[in-house]
CSV table of C-alpha atoms in Angstrom, one decimal:
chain,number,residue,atom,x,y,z
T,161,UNK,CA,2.3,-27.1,15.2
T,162,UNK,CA,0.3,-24.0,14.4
T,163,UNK,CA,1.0,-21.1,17.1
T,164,UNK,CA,0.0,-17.9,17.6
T,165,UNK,CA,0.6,-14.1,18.7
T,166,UNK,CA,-1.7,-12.7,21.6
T,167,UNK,CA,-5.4,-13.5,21.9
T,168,UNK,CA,-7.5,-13.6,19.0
T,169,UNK,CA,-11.3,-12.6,19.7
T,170,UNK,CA,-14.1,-15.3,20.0
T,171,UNK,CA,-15.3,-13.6,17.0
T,172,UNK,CA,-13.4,-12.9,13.7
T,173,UNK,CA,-13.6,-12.5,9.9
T,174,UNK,CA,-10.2,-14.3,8.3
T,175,UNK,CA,-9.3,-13.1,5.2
T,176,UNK,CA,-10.1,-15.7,2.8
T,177,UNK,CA,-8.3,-16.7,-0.1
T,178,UNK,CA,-9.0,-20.6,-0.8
T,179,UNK,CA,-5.2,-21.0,-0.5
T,180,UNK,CA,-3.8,-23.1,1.8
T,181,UNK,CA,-2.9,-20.5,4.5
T,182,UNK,CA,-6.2,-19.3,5.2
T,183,UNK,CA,-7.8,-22.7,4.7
T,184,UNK,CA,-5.3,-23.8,7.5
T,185,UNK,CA,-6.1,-20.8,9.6
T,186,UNK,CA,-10.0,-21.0,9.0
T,187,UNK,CA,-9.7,-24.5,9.8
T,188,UNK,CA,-7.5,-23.9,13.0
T,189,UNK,CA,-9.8,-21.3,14.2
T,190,UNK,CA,-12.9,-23.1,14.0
T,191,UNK,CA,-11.6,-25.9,16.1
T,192,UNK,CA,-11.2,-23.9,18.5
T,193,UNK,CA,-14.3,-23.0,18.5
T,194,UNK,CA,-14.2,-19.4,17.5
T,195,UNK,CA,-16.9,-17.9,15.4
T,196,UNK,CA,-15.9,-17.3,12.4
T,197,UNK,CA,-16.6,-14.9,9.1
T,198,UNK,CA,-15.0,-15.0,5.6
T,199,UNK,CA,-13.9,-11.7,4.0
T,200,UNK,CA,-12.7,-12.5,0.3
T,201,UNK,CA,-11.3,-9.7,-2.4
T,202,UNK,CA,-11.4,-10.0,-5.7
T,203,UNK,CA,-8.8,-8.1,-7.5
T,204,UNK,CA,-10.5,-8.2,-10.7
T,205,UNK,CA,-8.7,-11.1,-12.3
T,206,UNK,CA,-8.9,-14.6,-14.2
T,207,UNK,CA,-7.8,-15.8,-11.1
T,208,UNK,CA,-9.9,-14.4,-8.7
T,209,UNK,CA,-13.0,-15.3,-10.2
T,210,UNK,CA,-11.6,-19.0,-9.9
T,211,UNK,CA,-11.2,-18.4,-6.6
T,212,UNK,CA,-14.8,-16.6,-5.6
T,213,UNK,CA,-16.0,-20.2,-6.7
T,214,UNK,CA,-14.2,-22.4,-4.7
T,215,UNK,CA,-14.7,-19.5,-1.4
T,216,UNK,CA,-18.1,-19.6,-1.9
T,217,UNK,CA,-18.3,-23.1,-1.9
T,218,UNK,CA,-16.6,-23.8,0.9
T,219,UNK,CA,-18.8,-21.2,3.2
T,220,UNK,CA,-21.4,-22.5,1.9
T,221,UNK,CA,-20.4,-26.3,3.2
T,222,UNK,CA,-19.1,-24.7,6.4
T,223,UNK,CA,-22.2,-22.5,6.8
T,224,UNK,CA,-19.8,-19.4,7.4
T,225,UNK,CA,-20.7,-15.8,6.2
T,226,UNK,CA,-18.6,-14.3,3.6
T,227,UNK,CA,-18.3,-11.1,2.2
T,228,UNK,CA,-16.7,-10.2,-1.1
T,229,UNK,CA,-14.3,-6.8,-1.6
T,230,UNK,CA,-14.2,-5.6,-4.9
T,231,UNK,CA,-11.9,-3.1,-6.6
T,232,UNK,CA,-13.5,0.4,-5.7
T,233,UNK,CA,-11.4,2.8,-8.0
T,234,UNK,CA,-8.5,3.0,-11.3
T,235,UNK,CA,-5.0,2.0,-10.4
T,236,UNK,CA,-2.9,5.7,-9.8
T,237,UNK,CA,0.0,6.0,-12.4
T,238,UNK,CA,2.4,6.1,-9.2
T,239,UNK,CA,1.2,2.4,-8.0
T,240,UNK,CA,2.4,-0.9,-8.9
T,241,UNK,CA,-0.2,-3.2,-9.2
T,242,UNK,CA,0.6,-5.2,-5.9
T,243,UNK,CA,0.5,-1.7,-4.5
T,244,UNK,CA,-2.9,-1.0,-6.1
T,245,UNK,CA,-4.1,-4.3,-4.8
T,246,UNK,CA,-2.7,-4.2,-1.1
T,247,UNK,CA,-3.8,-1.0,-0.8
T,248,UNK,CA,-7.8,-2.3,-2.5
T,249,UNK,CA,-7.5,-4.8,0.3
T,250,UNK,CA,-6.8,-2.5,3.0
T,251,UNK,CA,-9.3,-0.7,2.4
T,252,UNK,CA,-11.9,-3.0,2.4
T,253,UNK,CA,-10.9,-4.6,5.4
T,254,UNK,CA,-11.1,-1.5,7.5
T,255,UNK,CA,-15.1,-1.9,6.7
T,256,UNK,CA,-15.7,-4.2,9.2
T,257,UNK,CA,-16.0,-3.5,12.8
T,258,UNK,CA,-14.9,-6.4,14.3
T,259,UNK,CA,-10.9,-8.1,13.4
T,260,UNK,CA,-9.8,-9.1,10.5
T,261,UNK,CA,-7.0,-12.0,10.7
T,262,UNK,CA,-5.1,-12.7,8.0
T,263,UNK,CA,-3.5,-16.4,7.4
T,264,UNK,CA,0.4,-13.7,7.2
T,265,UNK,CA,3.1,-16.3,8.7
T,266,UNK,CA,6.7,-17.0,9.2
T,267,UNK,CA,7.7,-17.6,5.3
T,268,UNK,CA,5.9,-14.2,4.6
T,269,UNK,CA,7.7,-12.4,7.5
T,270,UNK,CA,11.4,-13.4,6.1
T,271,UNK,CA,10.3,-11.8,2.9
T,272,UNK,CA,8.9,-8.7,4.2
T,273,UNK,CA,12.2,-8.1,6.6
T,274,UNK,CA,13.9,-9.3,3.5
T,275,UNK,CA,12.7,-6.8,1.1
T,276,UNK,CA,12.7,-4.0,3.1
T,277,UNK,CA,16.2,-4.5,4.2
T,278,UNK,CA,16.8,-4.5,0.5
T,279,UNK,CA,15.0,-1.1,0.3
T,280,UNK,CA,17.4,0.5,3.1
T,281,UNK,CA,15.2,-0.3,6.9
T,282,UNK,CA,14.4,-3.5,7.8
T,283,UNK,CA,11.2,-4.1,9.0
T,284,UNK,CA,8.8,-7.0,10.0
T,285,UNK,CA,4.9,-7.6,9.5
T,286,UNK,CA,3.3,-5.5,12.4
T,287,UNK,CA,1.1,-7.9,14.5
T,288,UNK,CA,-1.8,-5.8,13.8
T,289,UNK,CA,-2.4,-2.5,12.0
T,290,UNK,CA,-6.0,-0.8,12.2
T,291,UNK,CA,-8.2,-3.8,12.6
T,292,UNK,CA,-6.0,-5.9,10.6
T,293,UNK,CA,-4.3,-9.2,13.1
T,294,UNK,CA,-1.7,-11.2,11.8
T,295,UNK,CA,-1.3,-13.7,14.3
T,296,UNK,CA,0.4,-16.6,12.8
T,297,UNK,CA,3.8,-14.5,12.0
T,298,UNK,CA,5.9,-17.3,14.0
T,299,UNK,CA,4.1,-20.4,12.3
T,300,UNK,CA,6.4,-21.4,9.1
T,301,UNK,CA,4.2,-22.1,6.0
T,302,UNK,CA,4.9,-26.1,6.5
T,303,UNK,CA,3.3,-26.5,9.7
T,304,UNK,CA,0.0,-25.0,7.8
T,305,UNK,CA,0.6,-27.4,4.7
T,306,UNK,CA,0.9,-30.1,7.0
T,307,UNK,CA,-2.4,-29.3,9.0
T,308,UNK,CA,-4.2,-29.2,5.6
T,309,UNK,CA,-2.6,-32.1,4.6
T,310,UNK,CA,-3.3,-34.0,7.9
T,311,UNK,CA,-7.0,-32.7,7.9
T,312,UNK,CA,-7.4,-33.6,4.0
T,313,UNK,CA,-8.7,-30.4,3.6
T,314,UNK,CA,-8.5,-29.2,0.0
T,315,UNK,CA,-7.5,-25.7,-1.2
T,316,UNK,CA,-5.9,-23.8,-4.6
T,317,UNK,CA,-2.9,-23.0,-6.3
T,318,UNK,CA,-2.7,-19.3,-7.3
T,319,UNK,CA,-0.9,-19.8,-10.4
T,320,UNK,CA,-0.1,-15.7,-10.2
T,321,UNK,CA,2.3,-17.2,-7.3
T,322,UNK,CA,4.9,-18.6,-9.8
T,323,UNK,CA,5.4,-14.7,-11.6
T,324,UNK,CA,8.4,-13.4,-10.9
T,325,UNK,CA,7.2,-10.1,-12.6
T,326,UNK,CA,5.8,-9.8,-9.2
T,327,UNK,CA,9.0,-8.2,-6.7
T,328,UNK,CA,7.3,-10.6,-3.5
T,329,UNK,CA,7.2,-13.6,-5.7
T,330,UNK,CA,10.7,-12.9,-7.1
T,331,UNK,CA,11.6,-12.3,-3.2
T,332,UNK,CA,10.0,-16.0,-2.5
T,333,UNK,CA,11.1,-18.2,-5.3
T,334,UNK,CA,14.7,-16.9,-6.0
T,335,UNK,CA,16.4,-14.8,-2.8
T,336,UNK,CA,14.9,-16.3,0.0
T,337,UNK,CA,16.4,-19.8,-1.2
T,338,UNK,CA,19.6,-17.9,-1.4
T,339,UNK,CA,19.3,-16.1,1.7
T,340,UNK,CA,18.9,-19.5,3.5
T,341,UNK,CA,22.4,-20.7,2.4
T,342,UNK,CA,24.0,-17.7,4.0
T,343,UNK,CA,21.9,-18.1,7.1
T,344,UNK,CA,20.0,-22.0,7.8
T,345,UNK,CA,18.5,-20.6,10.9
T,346,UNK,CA,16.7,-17.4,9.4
T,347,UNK,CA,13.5,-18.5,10.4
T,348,UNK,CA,14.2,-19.0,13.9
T,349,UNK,CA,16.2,-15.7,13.7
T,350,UNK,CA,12.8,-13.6,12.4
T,351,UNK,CA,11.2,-15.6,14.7
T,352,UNK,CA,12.9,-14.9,17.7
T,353,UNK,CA,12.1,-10.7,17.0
T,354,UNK,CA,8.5,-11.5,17.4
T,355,UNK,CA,8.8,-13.7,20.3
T,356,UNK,CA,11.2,-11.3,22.3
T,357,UNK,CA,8.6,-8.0,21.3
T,358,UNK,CA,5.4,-7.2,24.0
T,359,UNK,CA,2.3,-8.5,21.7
């Protein structure tokens, strides 16, 4: 079952990957009859001009706007490149003037609270930030796989996902696995932070 934080307006842009999570949320969203925009950003890669094709399409089937972000500037020397991404992103985002909800859920909450713990403070996806909602933080990434899958809604694989060059992949593919050995229940555990804060 798909659940979210607080309310989320009548009217919102969903940040738009063609990946299953935002597909899922989209989908979700529209059902319930909210109006709905698409905000896509492409960060200048092979991959992300795959992407803008299938996005595209599927506004254009759905009959949804969508706006594209592009990269606006170099990469600093001091960034990482999923810094100089996130940080692209962010930026474009805080363009619009209405929310922007992202399809951020349980899975990617363990791996935030999980890296940062690993950095010295632990600390969990904010609900929202600037005009940025994440209201899906207490879905797990199964119950949106399975709404896809229910739906036969199609979506696609970001190869880039499988790079453990990249410290959040890394995070995903080879700690959190771990992590789940020492501790079956950390989903409800992360889980249970969001439920017991004020949204």
């Amino acid at each position: 079952m798909i659940r979210f934080l607080g309310e989320i307006p009548n009217k919102c842009t969903v940040a738009f990957s063609g990946g299953v999570d935002s597909v899922a949320v989209v989908d979700f969203l529209l059902n319930g009859r909210k109006r709905v925009d698409l905000a896509f950003f492409h960060h200048g890669t092979k991959t992300s001009t795959s992407a803008l094709k299938f996005v595209t399409e599927f506004a254009t089937e759905r009959r949804l706007i969508l706006r594209i972000g592009r990269l606006s500037r170099d990469r600093l020397k001091e960034e990482s490149l999923e810094e100089f991404w996130r940080n692209e992103r962010r930026d474009f985002f805080a363009t619009f003037d209405q929310s922007v909800i992202t399809a951020h859920h349980l899975d990617d909450a363990i791996e935030t609270w999980i890296f940062t713990s690993l950095h010295g403070e632990s600390r969990l996806i904010p609900h929202a930030s600037g005009n940025v909602v994440h209201p899906f933080l207490i879905t797990p990434k199964k119950e949106l796989i399975s709404w896809c899958k229910k739906k036969n809604l199609k979506w696609i694989e970001d190869e880039s996902n499988r790079d453990i060059r990249f410290i959040r992949n890394l995070i995903r593919r080879e700690i959190v696995p771990e992590a789940l050995k020492v501790n079956p229940g950390l989903h409800k555990v992360i889980k249970k932070k969001y439920l017991d804060r004020k949204v």
